[in-house]
PDB file of C-alpha atoms in Angstrom:
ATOM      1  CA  UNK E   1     150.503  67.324 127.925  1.00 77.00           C
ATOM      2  CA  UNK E   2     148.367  68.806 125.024  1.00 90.00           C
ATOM      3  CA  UNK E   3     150.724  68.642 121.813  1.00 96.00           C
ATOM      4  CA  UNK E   4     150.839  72.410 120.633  1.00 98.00           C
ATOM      5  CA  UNK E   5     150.579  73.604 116.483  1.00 98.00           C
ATOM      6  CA  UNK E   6     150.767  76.769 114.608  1.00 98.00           C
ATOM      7  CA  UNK E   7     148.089  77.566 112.255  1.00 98.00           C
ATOM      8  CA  UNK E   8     148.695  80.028 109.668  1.00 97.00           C
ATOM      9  CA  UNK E   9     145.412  81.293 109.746  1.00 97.00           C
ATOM     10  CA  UNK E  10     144.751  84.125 106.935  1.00 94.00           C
ATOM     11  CA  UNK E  11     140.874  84.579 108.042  1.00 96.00           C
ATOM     12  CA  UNK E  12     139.815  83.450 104.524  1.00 94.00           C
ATOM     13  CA  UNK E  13     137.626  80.167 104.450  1.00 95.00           C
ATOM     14  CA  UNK E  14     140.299  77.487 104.147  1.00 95.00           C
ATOM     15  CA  UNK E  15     142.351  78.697 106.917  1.00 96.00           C
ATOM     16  CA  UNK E  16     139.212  79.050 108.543  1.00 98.00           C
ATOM     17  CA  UNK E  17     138.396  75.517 108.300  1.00 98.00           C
ATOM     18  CA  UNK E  18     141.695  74.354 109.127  1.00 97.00           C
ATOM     19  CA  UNK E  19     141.755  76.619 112.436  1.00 98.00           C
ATOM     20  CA  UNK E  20     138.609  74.652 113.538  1.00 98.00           C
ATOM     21  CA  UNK E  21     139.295  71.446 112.605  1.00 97.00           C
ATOM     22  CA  UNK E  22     142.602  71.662 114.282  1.00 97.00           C
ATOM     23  CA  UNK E  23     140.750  73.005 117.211  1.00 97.00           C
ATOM     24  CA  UNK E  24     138.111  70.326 117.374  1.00 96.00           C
ATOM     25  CA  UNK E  25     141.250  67.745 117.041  1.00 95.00           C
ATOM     26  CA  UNK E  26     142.200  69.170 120.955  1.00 96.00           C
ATOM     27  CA  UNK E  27     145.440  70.711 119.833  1.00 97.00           C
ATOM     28  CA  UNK E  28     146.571  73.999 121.874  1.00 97.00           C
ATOM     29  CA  UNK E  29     146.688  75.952 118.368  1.00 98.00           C
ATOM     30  CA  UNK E  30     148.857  79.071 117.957  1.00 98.00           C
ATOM     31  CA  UNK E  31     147.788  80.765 115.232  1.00 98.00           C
ATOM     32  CA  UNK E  32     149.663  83.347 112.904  1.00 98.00           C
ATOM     33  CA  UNK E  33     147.644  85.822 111.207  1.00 97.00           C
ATOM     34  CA  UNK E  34     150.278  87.961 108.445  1.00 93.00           C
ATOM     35  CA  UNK E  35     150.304  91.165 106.999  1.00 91.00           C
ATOM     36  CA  UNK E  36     151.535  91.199 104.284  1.00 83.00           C
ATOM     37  CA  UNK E  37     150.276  94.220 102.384  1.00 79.00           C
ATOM     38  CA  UNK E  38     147.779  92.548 100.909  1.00 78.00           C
ATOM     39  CA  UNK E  39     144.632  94.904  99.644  1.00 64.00           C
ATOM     40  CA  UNK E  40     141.832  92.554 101.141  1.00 70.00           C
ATOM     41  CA  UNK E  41     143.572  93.568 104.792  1.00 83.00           C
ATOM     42  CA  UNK E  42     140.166  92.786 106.041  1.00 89.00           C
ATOM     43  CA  UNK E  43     140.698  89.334 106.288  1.00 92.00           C
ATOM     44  CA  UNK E  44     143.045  89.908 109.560  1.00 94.00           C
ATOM     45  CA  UNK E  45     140.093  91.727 111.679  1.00 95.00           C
ATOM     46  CA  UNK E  46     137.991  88.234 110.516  1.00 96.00           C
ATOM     47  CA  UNK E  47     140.675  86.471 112.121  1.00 97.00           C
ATOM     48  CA  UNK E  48     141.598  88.493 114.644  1.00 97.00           C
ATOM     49  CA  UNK E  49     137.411  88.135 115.663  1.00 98.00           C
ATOM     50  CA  UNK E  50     137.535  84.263 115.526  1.00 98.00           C
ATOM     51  CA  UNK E  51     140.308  83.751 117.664  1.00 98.00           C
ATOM     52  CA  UNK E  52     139.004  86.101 120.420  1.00 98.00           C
ATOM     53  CA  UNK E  53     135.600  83.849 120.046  1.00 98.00           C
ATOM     54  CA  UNK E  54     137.632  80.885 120.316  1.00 97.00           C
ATOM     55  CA  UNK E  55     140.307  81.874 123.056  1.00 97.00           C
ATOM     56  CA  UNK E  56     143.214  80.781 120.655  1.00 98.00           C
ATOM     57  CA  UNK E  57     146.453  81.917 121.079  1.00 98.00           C
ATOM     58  CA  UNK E  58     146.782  84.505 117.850  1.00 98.00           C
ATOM     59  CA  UNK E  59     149.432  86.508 117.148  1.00 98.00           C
ATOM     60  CA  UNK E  60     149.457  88.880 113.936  1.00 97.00           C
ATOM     61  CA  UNK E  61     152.481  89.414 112.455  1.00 96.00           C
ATOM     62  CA  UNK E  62     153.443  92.789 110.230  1.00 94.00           C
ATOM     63  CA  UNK E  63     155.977  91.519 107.185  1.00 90.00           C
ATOM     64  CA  UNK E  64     155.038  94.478 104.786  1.00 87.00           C
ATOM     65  CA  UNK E  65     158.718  95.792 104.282  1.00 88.00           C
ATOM     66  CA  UNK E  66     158.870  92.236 102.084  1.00 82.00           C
ATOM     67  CA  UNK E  67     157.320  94.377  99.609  1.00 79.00           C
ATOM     68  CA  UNK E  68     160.359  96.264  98.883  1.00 77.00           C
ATOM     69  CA  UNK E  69     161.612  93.121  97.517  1.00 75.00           C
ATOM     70  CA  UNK E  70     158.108  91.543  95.960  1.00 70.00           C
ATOM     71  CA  UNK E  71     155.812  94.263  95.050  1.00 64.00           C
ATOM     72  CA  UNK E  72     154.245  93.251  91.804  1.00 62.00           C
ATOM     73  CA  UNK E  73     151.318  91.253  92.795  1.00 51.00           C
ATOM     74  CA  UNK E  74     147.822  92.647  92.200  1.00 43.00           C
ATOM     75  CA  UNK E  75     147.026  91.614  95.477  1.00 48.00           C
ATOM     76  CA  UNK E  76     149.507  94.218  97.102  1.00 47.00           C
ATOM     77  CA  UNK E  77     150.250  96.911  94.318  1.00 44.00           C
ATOM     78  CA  UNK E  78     147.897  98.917  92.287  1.00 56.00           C
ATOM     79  CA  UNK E  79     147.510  96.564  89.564  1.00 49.00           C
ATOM     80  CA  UNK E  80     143.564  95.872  89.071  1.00 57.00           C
ATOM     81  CA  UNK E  81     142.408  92.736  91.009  1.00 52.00           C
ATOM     82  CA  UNK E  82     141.921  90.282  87.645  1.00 51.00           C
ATOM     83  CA  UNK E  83     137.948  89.186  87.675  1.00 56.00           C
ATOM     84  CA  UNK E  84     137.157  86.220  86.568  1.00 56.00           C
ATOM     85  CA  UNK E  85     137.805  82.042  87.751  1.00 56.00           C
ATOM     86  CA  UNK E  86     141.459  80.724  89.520  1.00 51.00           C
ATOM     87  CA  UNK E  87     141.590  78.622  86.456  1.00 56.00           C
ATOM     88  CA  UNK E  88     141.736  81.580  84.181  1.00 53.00           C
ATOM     89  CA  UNK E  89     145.421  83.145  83.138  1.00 55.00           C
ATOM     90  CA  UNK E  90     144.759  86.345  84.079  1.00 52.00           C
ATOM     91  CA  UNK E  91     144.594  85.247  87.747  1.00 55.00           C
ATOM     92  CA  UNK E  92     148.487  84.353  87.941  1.00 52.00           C
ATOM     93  CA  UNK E  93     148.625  88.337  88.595  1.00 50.00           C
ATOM     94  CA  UNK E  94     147.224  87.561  92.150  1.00 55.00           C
ATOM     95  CA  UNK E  95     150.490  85.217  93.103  1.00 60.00           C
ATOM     96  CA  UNK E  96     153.160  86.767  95.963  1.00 65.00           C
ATOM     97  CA  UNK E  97     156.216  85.640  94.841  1.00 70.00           C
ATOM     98  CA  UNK E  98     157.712  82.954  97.478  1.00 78.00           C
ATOM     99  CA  UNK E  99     154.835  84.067  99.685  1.00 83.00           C
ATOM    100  CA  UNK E 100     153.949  80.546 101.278  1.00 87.00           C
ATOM    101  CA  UNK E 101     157.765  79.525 101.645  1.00 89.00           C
ATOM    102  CA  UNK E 102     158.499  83.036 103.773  1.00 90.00           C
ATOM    103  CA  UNK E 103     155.321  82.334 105.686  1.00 93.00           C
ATOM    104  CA  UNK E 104     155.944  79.029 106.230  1.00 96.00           C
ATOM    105  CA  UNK E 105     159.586  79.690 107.013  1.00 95.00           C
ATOM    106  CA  UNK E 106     158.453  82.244 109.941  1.00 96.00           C
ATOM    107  CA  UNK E 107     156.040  79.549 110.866  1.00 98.00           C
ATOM    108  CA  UNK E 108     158.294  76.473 111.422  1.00 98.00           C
ATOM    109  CA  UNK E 109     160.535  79.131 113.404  1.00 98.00           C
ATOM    110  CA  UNK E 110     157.664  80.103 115.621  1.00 98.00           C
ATOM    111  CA  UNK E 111     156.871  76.254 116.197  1.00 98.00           C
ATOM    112  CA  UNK E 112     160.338  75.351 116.957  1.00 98.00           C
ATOM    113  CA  UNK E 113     160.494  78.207 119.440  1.00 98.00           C
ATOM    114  CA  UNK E 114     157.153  77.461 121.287  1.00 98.00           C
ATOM    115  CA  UNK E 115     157.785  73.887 121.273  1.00 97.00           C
ATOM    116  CA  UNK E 116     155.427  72.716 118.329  1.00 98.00           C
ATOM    117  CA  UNK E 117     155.743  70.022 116.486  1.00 96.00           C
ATOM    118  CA  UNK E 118     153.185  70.928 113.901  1.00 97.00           C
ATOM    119  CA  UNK E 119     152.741  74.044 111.446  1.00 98.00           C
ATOM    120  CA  UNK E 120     149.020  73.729 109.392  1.00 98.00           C
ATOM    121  CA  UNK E 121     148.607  75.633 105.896  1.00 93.00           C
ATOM    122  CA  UNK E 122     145.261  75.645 103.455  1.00 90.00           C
ATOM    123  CA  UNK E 123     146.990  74.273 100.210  1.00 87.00           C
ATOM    124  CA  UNK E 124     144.398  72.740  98.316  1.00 82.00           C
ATOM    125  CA  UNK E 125     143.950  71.407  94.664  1.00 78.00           C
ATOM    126  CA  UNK E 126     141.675  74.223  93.137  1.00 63.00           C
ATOM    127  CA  UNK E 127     144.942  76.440  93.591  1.00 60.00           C
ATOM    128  CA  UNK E 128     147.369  74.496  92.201  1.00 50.00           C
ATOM    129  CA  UNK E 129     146.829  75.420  88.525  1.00 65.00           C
ATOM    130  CA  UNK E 130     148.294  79.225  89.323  1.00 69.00           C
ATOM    131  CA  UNK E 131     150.392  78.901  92.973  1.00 76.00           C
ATOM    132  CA  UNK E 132     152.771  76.397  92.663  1.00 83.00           C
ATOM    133  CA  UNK E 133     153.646  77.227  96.195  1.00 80.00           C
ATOM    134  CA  UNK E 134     150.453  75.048  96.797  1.00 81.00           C
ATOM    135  CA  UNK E 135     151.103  72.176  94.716  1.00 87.00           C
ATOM    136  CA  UNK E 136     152.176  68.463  96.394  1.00 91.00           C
ATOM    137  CA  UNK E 137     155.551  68.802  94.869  1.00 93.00           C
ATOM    138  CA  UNK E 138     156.129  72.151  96.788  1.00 92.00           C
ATOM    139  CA  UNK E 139     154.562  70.777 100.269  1.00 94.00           C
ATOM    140  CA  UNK E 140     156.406  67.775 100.133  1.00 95.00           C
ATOM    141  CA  UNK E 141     160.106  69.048  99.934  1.00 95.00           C
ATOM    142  CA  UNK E 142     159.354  72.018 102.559  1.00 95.00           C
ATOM    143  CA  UNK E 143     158.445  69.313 104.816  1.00 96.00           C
ATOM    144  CA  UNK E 144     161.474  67.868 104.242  1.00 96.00           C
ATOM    145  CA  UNK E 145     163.323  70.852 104.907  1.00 96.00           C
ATOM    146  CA  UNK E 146     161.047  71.415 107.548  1.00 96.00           C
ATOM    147  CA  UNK E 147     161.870  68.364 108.976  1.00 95.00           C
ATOM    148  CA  UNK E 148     166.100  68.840 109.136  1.00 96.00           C
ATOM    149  CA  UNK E 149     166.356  72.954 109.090  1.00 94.00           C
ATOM    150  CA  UNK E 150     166.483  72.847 113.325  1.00 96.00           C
ATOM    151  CA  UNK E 151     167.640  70.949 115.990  1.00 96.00           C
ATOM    152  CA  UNK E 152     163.734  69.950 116.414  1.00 96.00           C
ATOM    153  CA  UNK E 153     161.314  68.421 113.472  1.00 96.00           C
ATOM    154  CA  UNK E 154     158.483  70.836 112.633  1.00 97.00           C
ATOM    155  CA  UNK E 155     155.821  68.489 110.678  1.00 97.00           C
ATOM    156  CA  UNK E 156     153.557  70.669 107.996  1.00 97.00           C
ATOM    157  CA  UNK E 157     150.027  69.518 107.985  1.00 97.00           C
ATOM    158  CA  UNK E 158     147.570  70.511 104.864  1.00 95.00           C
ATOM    159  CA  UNK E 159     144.670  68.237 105.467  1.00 94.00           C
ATOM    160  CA  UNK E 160     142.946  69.584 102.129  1.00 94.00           C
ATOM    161  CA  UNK E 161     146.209  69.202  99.761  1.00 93.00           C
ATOM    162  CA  UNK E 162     144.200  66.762  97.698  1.00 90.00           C
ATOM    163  CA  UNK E 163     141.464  68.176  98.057  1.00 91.00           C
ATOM    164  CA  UNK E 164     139.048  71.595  96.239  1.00 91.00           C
ATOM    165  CA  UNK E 165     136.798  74.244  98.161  1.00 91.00           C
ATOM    166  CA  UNK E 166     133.892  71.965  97.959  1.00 94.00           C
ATOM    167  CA  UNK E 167     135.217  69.518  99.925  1.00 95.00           C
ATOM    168  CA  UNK E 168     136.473  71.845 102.214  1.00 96.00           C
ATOM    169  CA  UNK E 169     133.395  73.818 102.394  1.00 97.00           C
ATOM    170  CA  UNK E 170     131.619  70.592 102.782  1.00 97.00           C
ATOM    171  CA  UNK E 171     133.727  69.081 105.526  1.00 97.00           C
ATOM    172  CA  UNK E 172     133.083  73.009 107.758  1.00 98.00           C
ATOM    173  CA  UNK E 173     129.628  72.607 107.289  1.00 98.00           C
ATOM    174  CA  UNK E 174     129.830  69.284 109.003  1.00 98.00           C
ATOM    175  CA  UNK E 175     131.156  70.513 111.284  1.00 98.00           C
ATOM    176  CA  UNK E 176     128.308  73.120 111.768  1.00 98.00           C
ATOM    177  CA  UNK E 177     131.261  76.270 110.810  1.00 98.00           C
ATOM    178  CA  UNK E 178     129.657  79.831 110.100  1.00 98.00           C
ATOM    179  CA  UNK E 179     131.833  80.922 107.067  1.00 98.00           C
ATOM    180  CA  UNK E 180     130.190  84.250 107.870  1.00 97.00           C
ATOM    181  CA  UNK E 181     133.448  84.730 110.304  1.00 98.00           C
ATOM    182  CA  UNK E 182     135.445  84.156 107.289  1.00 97.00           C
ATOM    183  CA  UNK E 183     136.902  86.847 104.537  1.00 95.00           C
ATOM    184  CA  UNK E 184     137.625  85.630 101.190  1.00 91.00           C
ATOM    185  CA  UNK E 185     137.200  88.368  98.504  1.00 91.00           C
ATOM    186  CA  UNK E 186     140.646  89.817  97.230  1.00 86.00           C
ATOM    187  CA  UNK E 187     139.230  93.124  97.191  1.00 84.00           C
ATOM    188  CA  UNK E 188     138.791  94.369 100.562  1.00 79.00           C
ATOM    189  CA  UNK E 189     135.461  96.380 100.386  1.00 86.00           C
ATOM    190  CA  UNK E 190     132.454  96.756 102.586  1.00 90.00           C
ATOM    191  CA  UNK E 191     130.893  93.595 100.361  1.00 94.00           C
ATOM    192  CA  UNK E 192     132.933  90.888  98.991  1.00 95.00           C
ATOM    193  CA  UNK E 193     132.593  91.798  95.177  1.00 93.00           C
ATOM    194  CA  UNK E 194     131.453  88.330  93.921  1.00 94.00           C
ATOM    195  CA  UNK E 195     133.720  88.583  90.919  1.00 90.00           C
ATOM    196  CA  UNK E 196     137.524  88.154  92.032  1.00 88.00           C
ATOM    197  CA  UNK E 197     138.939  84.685  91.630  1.00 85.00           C
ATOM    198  CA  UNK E 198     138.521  84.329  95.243  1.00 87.00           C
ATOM    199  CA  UNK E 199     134.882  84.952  95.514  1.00 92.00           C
ATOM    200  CA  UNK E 200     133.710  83.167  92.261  1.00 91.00           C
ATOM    201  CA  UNK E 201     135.589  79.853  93.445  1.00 90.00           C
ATOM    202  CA  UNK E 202     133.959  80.353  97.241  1.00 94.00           C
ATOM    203  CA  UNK E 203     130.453  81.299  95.759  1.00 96.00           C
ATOM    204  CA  UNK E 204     130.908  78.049  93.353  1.00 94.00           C
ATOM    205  CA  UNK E 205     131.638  75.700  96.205  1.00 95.00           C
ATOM    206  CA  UNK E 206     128.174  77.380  98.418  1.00 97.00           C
ATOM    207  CA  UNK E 207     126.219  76.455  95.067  1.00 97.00           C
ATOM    208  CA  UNK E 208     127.636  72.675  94.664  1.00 97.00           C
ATOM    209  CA  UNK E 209     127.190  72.366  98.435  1.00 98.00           C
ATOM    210  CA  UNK E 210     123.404  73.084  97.629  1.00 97.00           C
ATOM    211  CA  UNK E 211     124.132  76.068 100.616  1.00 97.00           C
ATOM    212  CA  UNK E 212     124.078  79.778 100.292  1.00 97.00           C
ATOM    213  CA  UNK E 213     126.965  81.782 101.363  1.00 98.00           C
ATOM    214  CA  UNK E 214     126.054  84.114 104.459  1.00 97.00           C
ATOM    215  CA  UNK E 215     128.392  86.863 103.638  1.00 96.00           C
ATOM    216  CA  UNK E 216     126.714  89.677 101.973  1.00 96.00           C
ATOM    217  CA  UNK E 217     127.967  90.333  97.813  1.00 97.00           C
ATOM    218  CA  UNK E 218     127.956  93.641  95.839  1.00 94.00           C
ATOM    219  CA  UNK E 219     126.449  91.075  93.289  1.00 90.00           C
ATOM    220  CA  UNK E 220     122.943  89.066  93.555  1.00 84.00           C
ATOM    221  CA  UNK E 221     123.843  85.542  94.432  1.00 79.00           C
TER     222      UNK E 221
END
């Protein structure tokens, strides 16, 4: 019997990876697409497109009344996305409040109730300076929780935890991945703007992976 896993799959390039290589891995993947408000809503049509292509189980998921609770990001008020890189201070305006512990939460419930024993999320290193719902620390004790909150253990799997966008840029393009099926920019225009957070780090890791990024920019890359 093919072991099932839920994939919180955003449609940006991380989760994009992760979808894939969870895919490649022979896994029946479920994965859970949220909206959340967020202003770069584009993302869910990119992974709403992949999944068809793929024939994966997706289900997208409509959480925006959380924002009558946590409604001060930039990334789902009308605060000004911050330009600029993740490492920069003015980027901790992008962070949802508790966002990866509610989505994980709804996650591990979705796995325990389709019989999963696996829930994969794109933590990585380069985001750990701003989101400390990204860091080790945070990972580690929700997958203890994870692990005694039902009858049933739910394991959460973040391959690239250690890891930056490079080396998860580098490991999709091994894998022959068209990260023109993916969304990252935080701003969600025609063109990704090439000056969010989101798209410097992306259009950082195409340049140190000697590659150039298929999406089309409003800037030259």
């Amino acid at each position: 019997m093919t072991e099932k896993a839920v994939v919180i799959y955003s449609g940006g390039m991380d989760s994009f990876t992760i979808l894939n290589k969870a895919h490649r891995e022979g896994l029946e993947i479920y994965a859970l697409t949220f909206d959340y408000g967020q202003k770069h809503s584009k993302e869910i049509e990119f992974a709403r497109n992949v999944c068809a292509e793929l024939n994966i189980n997706h289900r997208i998921i409509d959480i925006t009344a959380i924002n009558q609770l946590i409604s001060n990001s930039s990334l789902t008020s009308d605060v000004e996305i911050p330009e600029g890189h993740y490492a920069d201070d003015n980027m901790k305006s992008t962070m949802v409040p508790n966002r990866n512990m509610i989505l994980l939460s709804l996650a591990i419930g979705y796995a325990v109730d389709i019989g999963a024993s696996k829930v994969y999320y794109g933590a990585h290193s380069g985001d750990h300076s701003i989101y400390p719902d990204c860091r080790p620390e945070f990972v580690h004790a929700m997958n203890d929780v994870a692990k005694i909150a039902n009858y049933e253990p739910v394991e959460i799997v973040t391959p690239y935890l250690t890891g930056d966008k490079i080396s998860i840029l580098r490991d999709g393009l091994a894998m022959g991945l068209d990260y023109g099926k993916s969304w990252t920019c935080y701003n969600g225009r025609e063109k990704a703007c090439g000056k969010c957070g989101s798209c410097v780090e992306r259009l950082e890791a195409f340049e140190l992976n000697n590659t150039r990024d298929p999406l089309p920019y409003e800037i030259e890359q």
